[in-house]
Coordinates of C-alpha atoms in Angstrom, one line a residue:
X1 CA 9.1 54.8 -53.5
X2 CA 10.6 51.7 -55.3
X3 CA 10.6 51.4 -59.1
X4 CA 8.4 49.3 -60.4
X5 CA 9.7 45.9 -61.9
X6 CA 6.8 44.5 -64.0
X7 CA 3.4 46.1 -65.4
X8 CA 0.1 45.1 -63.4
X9 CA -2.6 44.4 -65.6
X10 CA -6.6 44.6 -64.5
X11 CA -9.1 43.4 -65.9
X12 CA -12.3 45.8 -65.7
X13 CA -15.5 44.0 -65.9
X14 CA -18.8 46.4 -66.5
X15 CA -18.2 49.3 -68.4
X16 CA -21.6 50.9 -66.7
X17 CA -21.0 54.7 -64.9
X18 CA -18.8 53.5 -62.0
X19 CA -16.7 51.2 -64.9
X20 CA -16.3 53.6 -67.4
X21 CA -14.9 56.4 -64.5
X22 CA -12.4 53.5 -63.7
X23 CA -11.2 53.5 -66.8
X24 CA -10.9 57.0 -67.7
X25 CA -9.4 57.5 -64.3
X26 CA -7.0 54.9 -64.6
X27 CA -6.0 55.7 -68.3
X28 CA -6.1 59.6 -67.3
X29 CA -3.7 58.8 -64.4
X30 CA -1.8 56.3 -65.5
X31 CA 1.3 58.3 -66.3
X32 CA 1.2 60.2 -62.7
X33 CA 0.9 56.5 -60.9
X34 CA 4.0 55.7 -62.7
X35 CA 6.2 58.9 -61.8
X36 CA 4.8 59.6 -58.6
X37 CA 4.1 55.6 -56.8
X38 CA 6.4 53.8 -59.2
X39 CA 3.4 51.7 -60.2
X40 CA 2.7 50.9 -64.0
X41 CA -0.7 50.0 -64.5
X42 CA -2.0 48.7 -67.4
X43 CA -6.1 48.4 -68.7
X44 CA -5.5 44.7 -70.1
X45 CA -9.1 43.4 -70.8
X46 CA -12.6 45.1 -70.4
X47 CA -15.8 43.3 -70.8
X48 CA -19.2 44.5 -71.3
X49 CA -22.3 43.9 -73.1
X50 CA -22.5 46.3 -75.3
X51 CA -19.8 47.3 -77.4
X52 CA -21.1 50.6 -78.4
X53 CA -20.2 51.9 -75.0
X54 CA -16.9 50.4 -75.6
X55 CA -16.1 52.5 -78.4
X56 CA -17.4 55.7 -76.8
X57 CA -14.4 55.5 -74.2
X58 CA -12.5 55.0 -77.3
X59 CA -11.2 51.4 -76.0
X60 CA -8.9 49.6 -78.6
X61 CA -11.2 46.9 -80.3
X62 CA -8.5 44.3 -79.0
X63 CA -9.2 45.3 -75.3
X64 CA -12.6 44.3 -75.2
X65 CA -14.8 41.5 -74.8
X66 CA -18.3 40.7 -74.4
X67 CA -17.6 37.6 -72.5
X68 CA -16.3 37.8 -68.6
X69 CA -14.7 34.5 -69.0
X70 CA -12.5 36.1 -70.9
X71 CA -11.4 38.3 -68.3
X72 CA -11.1 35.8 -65.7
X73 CA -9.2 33.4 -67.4
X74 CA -6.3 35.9 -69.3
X75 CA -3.1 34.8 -67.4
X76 CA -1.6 38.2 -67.3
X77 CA -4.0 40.0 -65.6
X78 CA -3.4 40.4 -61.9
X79 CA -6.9 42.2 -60.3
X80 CA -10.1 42.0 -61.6
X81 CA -12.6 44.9 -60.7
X82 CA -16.2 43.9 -61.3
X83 CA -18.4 46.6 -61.5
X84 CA -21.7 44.6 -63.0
X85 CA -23.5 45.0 -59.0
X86 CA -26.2 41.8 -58.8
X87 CA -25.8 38.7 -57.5
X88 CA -25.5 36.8 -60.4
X89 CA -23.0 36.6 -63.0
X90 CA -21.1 38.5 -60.1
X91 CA -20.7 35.3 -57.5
X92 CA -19.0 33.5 -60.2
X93 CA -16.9 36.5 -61.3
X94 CA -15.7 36.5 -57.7
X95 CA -15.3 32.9 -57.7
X96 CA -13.7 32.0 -60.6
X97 CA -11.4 35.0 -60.6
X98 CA -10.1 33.9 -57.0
X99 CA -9.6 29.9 -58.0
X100 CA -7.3 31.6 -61.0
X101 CA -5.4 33.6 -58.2
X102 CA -6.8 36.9 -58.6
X103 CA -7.4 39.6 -56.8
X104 CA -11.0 41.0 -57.0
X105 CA -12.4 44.8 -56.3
X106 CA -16.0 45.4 -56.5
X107 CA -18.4 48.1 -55.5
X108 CA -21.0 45.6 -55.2
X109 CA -22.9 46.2 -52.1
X110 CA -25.6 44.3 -52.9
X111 CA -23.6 41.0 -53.0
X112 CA -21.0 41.8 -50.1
X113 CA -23.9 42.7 -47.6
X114 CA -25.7 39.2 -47.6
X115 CA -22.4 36.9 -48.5
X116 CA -19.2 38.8 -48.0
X117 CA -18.4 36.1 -45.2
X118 CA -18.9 33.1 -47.8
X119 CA -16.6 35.2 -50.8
X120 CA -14.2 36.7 -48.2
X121 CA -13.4 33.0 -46.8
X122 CA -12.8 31.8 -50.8
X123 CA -10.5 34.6 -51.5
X124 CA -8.4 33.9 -48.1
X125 CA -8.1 29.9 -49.4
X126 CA -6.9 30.8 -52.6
X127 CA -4.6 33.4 -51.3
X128 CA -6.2 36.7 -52.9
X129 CA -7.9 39.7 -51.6
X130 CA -11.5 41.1 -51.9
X131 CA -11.5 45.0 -51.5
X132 CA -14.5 47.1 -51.6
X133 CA -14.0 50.8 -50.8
X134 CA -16.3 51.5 -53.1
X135 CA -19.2 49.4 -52.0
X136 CA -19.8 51.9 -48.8
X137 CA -20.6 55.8 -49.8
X138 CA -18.9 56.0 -53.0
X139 CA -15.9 58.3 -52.5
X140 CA -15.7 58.4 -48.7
X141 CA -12.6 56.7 -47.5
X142 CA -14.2 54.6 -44.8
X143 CA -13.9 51.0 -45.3
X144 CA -10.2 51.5 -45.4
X145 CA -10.5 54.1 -42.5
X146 CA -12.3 51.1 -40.4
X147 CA -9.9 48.2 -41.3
X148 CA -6.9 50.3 -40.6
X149 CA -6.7 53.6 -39.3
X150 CA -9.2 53.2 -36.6
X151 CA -8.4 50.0 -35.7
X152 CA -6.6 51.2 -32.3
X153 CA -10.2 52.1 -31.4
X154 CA -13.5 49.7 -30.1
X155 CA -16.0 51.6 -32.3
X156 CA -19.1 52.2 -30.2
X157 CA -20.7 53.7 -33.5
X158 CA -20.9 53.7 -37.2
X159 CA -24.0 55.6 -38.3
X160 CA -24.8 58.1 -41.0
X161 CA -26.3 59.4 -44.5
X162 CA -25.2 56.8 -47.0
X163 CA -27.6 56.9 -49.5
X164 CA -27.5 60.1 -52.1
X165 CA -30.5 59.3 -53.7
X166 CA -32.8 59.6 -49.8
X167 CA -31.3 62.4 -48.7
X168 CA -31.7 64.5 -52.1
X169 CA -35.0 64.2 -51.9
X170 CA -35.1 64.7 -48.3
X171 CA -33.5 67.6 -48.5
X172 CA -35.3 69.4 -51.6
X173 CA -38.8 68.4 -49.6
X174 CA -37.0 70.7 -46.5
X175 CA -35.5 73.9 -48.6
X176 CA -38.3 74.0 -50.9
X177 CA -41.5 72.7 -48.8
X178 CA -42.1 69.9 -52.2
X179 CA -44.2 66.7 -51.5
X180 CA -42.3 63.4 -51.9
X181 CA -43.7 61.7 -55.4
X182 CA -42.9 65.2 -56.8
X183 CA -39.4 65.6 -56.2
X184 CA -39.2 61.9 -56.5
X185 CA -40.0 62.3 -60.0
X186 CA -37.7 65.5 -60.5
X187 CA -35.1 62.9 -58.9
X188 CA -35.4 60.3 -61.5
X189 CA -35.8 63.1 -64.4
X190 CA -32.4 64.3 -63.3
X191 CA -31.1 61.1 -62.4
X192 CA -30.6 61.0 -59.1
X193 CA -33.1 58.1 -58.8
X194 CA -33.5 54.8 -60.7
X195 CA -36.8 54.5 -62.4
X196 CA -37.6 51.4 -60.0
X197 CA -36.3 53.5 -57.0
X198 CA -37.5 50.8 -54.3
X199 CA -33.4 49.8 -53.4
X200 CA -33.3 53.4 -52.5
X201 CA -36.3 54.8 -50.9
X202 CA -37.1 52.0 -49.1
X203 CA -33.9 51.8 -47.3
X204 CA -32.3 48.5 -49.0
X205 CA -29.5 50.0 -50.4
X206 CA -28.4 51.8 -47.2
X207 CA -28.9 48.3 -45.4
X208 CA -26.5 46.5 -47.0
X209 CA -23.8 49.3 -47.0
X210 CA -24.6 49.7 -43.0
X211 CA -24.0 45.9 -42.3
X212 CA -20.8 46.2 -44.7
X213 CA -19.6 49.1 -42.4
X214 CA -20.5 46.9 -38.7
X215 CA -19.0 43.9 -39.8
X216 CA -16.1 45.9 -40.0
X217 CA -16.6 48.0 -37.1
X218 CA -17.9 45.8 -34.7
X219 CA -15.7 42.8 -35.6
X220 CA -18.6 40.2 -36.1
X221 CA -20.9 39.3 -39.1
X222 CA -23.8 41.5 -40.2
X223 CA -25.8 40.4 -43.2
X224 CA -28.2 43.1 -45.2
X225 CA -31.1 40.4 -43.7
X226 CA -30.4 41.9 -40.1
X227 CA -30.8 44.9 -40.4
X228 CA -34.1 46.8 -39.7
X229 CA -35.2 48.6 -42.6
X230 CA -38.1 51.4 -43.1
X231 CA -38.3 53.6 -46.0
X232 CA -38.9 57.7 -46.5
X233 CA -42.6 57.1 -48.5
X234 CA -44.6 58.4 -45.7
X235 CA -42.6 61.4 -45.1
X236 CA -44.4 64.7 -45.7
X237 CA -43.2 68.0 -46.4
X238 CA -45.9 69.0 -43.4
X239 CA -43.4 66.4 -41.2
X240 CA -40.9 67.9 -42.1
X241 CA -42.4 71.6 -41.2
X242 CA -43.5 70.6 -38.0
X243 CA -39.8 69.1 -37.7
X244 CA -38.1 72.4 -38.3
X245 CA -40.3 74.3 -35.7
X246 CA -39.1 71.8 -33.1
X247 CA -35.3 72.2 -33.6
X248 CA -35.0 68.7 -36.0
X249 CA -34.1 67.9 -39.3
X250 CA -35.4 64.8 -41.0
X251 CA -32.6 62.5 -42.6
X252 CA -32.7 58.8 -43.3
X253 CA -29.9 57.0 -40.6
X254 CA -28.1 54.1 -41.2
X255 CA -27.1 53.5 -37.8
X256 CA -25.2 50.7 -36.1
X257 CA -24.1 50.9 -32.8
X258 CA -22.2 48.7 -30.3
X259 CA -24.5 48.2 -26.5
X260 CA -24.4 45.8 -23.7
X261 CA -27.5 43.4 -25.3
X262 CA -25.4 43.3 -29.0
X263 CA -25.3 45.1 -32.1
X264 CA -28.4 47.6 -32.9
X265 CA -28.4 47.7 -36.8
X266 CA -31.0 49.8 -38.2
X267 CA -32.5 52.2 -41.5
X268 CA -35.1 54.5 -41.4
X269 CA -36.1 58.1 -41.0
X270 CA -35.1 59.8 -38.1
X271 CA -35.6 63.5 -36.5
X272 CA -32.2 64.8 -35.6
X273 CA -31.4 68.3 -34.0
X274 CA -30.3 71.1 -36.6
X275 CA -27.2 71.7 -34.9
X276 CA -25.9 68.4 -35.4
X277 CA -23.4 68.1 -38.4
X278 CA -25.1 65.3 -40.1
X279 CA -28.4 67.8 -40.1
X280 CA -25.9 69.5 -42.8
X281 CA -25.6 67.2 -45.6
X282 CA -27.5 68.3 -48.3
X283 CA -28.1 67.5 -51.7
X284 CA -26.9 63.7 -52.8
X285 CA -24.0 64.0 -50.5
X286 CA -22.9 60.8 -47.8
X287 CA -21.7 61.3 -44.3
X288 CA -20.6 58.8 -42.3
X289 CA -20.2 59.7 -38.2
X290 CA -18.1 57.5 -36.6
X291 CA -17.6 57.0 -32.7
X292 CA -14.1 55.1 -31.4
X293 CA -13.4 55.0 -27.6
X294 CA -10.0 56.7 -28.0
X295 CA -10.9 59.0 -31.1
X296 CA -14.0 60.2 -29.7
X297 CA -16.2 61.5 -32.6
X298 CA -15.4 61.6 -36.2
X299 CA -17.2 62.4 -39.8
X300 CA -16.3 61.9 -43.5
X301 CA -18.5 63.4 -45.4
X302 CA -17.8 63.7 -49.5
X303 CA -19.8 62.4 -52.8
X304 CA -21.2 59.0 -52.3
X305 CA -22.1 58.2 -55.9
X306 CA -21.2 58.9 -59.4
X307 CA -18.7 57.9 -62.3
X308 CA -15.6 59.3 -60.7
X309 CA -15.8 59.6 -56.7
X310 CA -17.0 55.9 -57.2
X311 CA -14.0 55.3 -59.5
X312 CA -11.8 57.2 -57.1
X313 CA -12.5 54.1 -54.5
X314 CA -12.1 51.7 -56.9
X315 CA -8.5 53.2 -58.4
X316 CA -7.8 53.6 -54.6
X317 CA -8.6 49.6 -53.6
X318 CA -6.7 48.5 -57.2
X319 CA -3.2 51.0 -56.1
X320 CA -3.5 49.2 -53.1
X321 CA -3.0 45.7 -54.4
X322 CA -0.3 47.1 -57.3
X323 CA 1.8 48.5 -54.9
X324 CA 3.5 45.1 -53.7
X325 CA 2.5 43.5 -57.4
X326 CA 4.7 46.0 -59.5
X327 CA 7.6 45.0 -56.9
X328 CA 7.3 41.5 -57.2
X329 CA 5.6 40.5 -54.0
X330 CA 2.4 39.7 -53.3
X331 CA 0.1 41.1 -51.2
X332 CA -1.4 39.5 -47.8
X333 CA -4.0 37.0 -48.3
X334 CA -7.5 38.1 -47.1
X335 CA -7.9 37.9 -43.4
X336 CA -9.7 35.6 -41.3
X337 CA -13.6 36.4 -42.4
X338 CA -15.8 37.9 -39.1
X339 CA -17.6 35.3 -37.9
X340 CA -21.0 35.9 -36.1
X341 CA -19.5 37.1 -32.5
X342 CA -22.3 39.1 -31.0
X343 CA -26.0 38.9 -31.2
X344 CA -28.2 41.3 -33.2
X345 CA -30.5 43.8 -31.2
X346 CA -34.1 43.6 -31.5
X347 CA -35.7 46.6 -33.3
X348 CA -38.7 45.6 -30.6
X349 CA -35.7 46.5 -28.1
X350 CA -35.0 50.2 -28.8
X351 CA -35.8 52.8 -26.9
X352 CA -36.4 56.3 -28.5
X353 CA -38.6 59.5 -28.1
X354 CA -41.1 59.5 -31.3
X355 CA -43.0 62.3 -33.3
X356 CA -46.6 61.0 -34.3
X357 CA -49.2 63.2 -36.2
X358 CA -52.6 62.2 -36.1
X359 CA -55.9 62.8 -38.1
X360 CA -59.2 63.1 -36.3
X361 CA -62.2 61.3 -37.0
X362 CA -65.5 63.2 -37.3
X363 CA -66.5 62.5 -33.5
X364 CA -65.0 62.2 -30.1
X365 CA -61.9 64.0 -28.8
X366 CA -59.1 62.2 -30.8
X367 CA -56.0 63.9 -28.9
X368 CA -57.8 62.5 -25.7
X369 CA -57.8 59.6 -27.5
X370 CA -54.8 59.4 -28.5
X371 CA -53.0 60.1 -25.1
X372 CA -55.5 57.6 -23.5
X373 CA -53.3 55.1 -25.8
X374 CA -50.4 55.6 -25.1
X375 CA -50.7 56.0 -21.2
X376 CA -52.6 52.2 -21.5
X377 CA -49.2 51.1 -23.5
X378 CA -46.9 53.0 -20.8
X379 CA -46.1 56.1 -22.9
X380 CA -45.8 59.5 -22.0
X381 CA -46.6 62.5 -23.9
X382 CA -44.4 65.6 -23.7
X383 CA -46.2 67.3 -25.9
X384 CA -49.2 68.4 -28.2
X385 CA -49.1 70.7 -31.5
X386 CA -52.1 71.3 -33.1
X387 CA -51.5 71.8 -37.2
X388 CA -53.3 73.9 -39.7
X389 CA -54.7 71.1 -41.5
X390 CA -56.7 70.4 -38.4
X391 CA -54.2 67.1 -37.1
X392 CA -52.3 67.4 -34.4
X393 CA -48.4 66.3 -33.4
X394 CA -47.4 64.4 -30.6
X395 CA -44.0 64.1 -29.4
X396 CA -43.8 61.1 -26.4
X397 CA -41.2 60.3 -24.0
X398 CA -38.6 57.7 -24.1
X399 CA -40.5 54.2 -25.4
X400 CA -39.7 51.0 -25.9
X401 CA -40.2 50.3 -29.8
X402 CA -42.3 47.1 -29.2
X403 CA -44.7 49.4 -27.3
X404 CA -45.1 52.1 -29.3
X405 CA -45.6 49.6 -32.6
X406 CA -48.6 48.1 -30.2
X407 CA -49.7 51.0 -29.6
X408 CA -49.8 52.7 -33.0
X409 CA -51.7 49.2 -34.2
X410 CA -54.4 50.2 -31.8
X411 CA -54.7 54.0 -32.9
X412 CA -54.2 52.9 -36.8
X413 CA -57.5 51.0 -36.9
X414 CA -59.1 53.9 -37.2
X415 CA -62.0 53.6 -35.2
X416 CA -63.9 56.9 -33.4
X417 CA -62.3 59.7 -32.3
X418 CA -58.7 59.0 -34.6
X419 CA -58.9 58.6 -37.9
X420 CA -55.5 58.2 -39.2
X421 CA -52.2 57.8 -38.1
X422 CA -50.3 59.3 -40.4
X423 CA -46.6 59.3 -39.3
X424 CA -44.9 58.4 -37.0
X425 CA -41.3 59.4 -36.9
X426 CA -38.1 58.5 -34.4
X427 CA -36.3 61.3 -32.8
X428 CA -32.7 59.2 -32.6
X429 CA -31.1 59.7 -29.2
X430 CA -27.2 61.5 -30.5
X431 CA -26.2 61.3 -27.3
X432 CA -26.2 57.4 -27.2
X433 CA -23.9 57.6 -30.2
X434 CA -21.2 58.6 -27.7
X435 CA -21.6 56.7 -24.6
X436 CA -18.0 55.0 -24.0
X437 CA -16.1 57.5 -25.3
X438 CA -12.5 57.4 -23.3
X439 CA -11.8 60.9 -21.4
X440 CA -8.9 62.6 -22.1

């Protein structure tokens, strides 16, 4: 550990949960940074709207601003952490902040997964870096873990539960057999959900964290727009029932995986077996399961949200740059941004076993129906569960998704023998999460 030679001031723009745990962190630890890493860090400037919340954290008057430009433009700050999420006044945060010679950290998923190529290239010309631990289940140490420590590795997989808000209610629906729009609304009480919780539910917010973690993984440009996204709305806690009696759990995947015809990038509900460890996040906890050739299989699991496992990113990401800074060197330029190196899978392209509960109409035999569907698509079923509520379950063989999504069409129009169909749930092939893996 070298001493440190100067102070490194930040800048912390948005003082919203994830801001004001950076700055309690940072002010908490400040003392320990400087005995135990020789790094004196210093809160220069913090901006936010409202200066009420200001003065709860008890920030000195002459500290704050409500004007980001402010921030941006003080000369002695070195690294600017914008914590404000949205597109917009964030891309000119990012901008500006670079073309003054800072260094930016964000947790702004939201921006990074539809433009990180476009800010990543500006912060390479002006000689700065963009770090975002944070942006990619909160406290779990896995954008670093990509970039670096598994770099020795092709990753074959980067898949997981990255969204707290889906998998809390996923999970109170399995332990205490709740429908969705009631725990949904115990979520938001509590405040595990947003009161507009479409960014969650519906699989955005894990789409743009997913094709954050790819690019990196996979070496080549993902945007939030390519990846396949479906929701948990139509999950039941009868689905999930009928799950548990057939050896799965239901979680919502983020999944991207490396195969011969290009990236397969994808968000939605899946049925998983029980023994497999992500079947054991609970609660608003994050996994992420990561495959490499040589390391084989891998899991970081830890909080994924919140003021101070958010923070803890954050801190991490700003350490990082004040390590050289308080020595007097600077730190690498951001590297070379991934360009678009291999193609995108079709969803139309998958191939996966699927769960689908039907209702019957009031005439005809709607299993026979059913069955006669799927054998004119090419689809085989393996089997048949009839359900107390007088619908049935069926759970097919391997399908290509283009055919089963022609298939459900036909059966969702409702017309004689099948009413309804009302689910229709993956069962994700683990075991093509591990194909490549080097032997030992």
């Amino acid at each position: 550990m070298q001493p440190s030679t100067r102070t490194v001031n930040v800048g912390i723009i948005g003082l919203g949960t994830v801001g004001g745990g950076v700055y309690r962190l940072i002010t908490t630890h400040a003392e320990r940074y400087r005995k135990n890493l020789g790094i004196d860090l210093r809160i220069a400037r913090v901006c936010n709207r409202s200066e009420k919340r200001a003065h709860e954290l008890g920030i000195d008057p002459e500290q704050f601003t409500s004007d980001w430009h402010d921030v941006v433009s003080d000369p002695s700050i070195d690294i600017v952490v914008e914590v404000i999420g949205g597109e917009h006044p964030a891309t000119e945060i990012f901008e500006q902040s670079f073309a003054a010679g800072k260094h930016v950290v964000t947790a702004n998923k939201a921006l990074l997964g539809r433009h990180m190529e476009k800010l990543a290239a500006a912060a390479r010309a002006a000689g700065v870096q963009l770090r975002c631990e944070a942006s990619c289940g909160g406290g779990i140490p896995i954008v670093n873990t990509l970039e670096r420590d598994l770099s020795g590795n092709e990753v074959i997989t980067v898949a997981g539960i990255v969204n707290g808000t889906t998998n809390y209610i996923l999970s109170r629906m399995a332990e205490e057999g709740l429908g969705y729009e009631e725990v949904l609304a115990d979520a938001q009480r509590l405040g595990y959900a947003e009161a507009d919780p479409t960014a969650d539910v519906d699989g955005l917010d894990a789409a743009s964290k997913i094709a954050i973690l790819s690019s990196i993984g996979f070496a080549t440009r993902i945007t939030t727009d390519d990846v396949y996204a479906q929701g948990i709305r139509a999950i039941s806690a009868q689905d999930i029932e009928v799950a548990r009696k057939l050896g799965y759990a239901i979680k919502m995947l983020a999944i991207g995986r490396r195969t011969d015809s290009g990236i397969d990038v994808r968000v939605h509900p899946a049925m998983i077996p029980a023994s497999h460890p992500l079947a054991g996040v609970s609660g608003a906890m994050n996994a992420v399961y990561v495959v490499g050739d040589a390391v084989g299989e891998t899991m970081f699991y830890g909080a994924g949200a919140g003021a101070f496992p958010t923070a803890s990113a954050v801190v991490g990401d700003v350490l990082a740059l004040a390590e050289p800074l308080s020595v007097g060197t600077n730190p690498l330029p951001e590297p070379e941004p991934f360009k678009r190196e291999l193609a995108i899978r079709d969803i139309r392209d998958l191939s996966t076993r699927y769960y689908v509960r039907i209702v019957p109409g009031d005439t005809g035999d709607a299993q026979a129906r059913a069955e006669e569907v799927l054998t004119e698509h090419g689809i085989a079923t393996e089997q048949v569960m009839e359900l107390e509520d007088g619908s049935f379950a069926l759970i097919t063989g391997a399908v290509c998704e283009g055919a089963m999504t022609n298939a459900l069409a036909e059966m969702a129009r409702g017309e004689g023998a099948v009413r309804e169909v009302a689910n229709a749930i993956r069962i994700e092939d683990m075991a093509a999460w591990t194909k490549g893996i080097e032997a030992n």
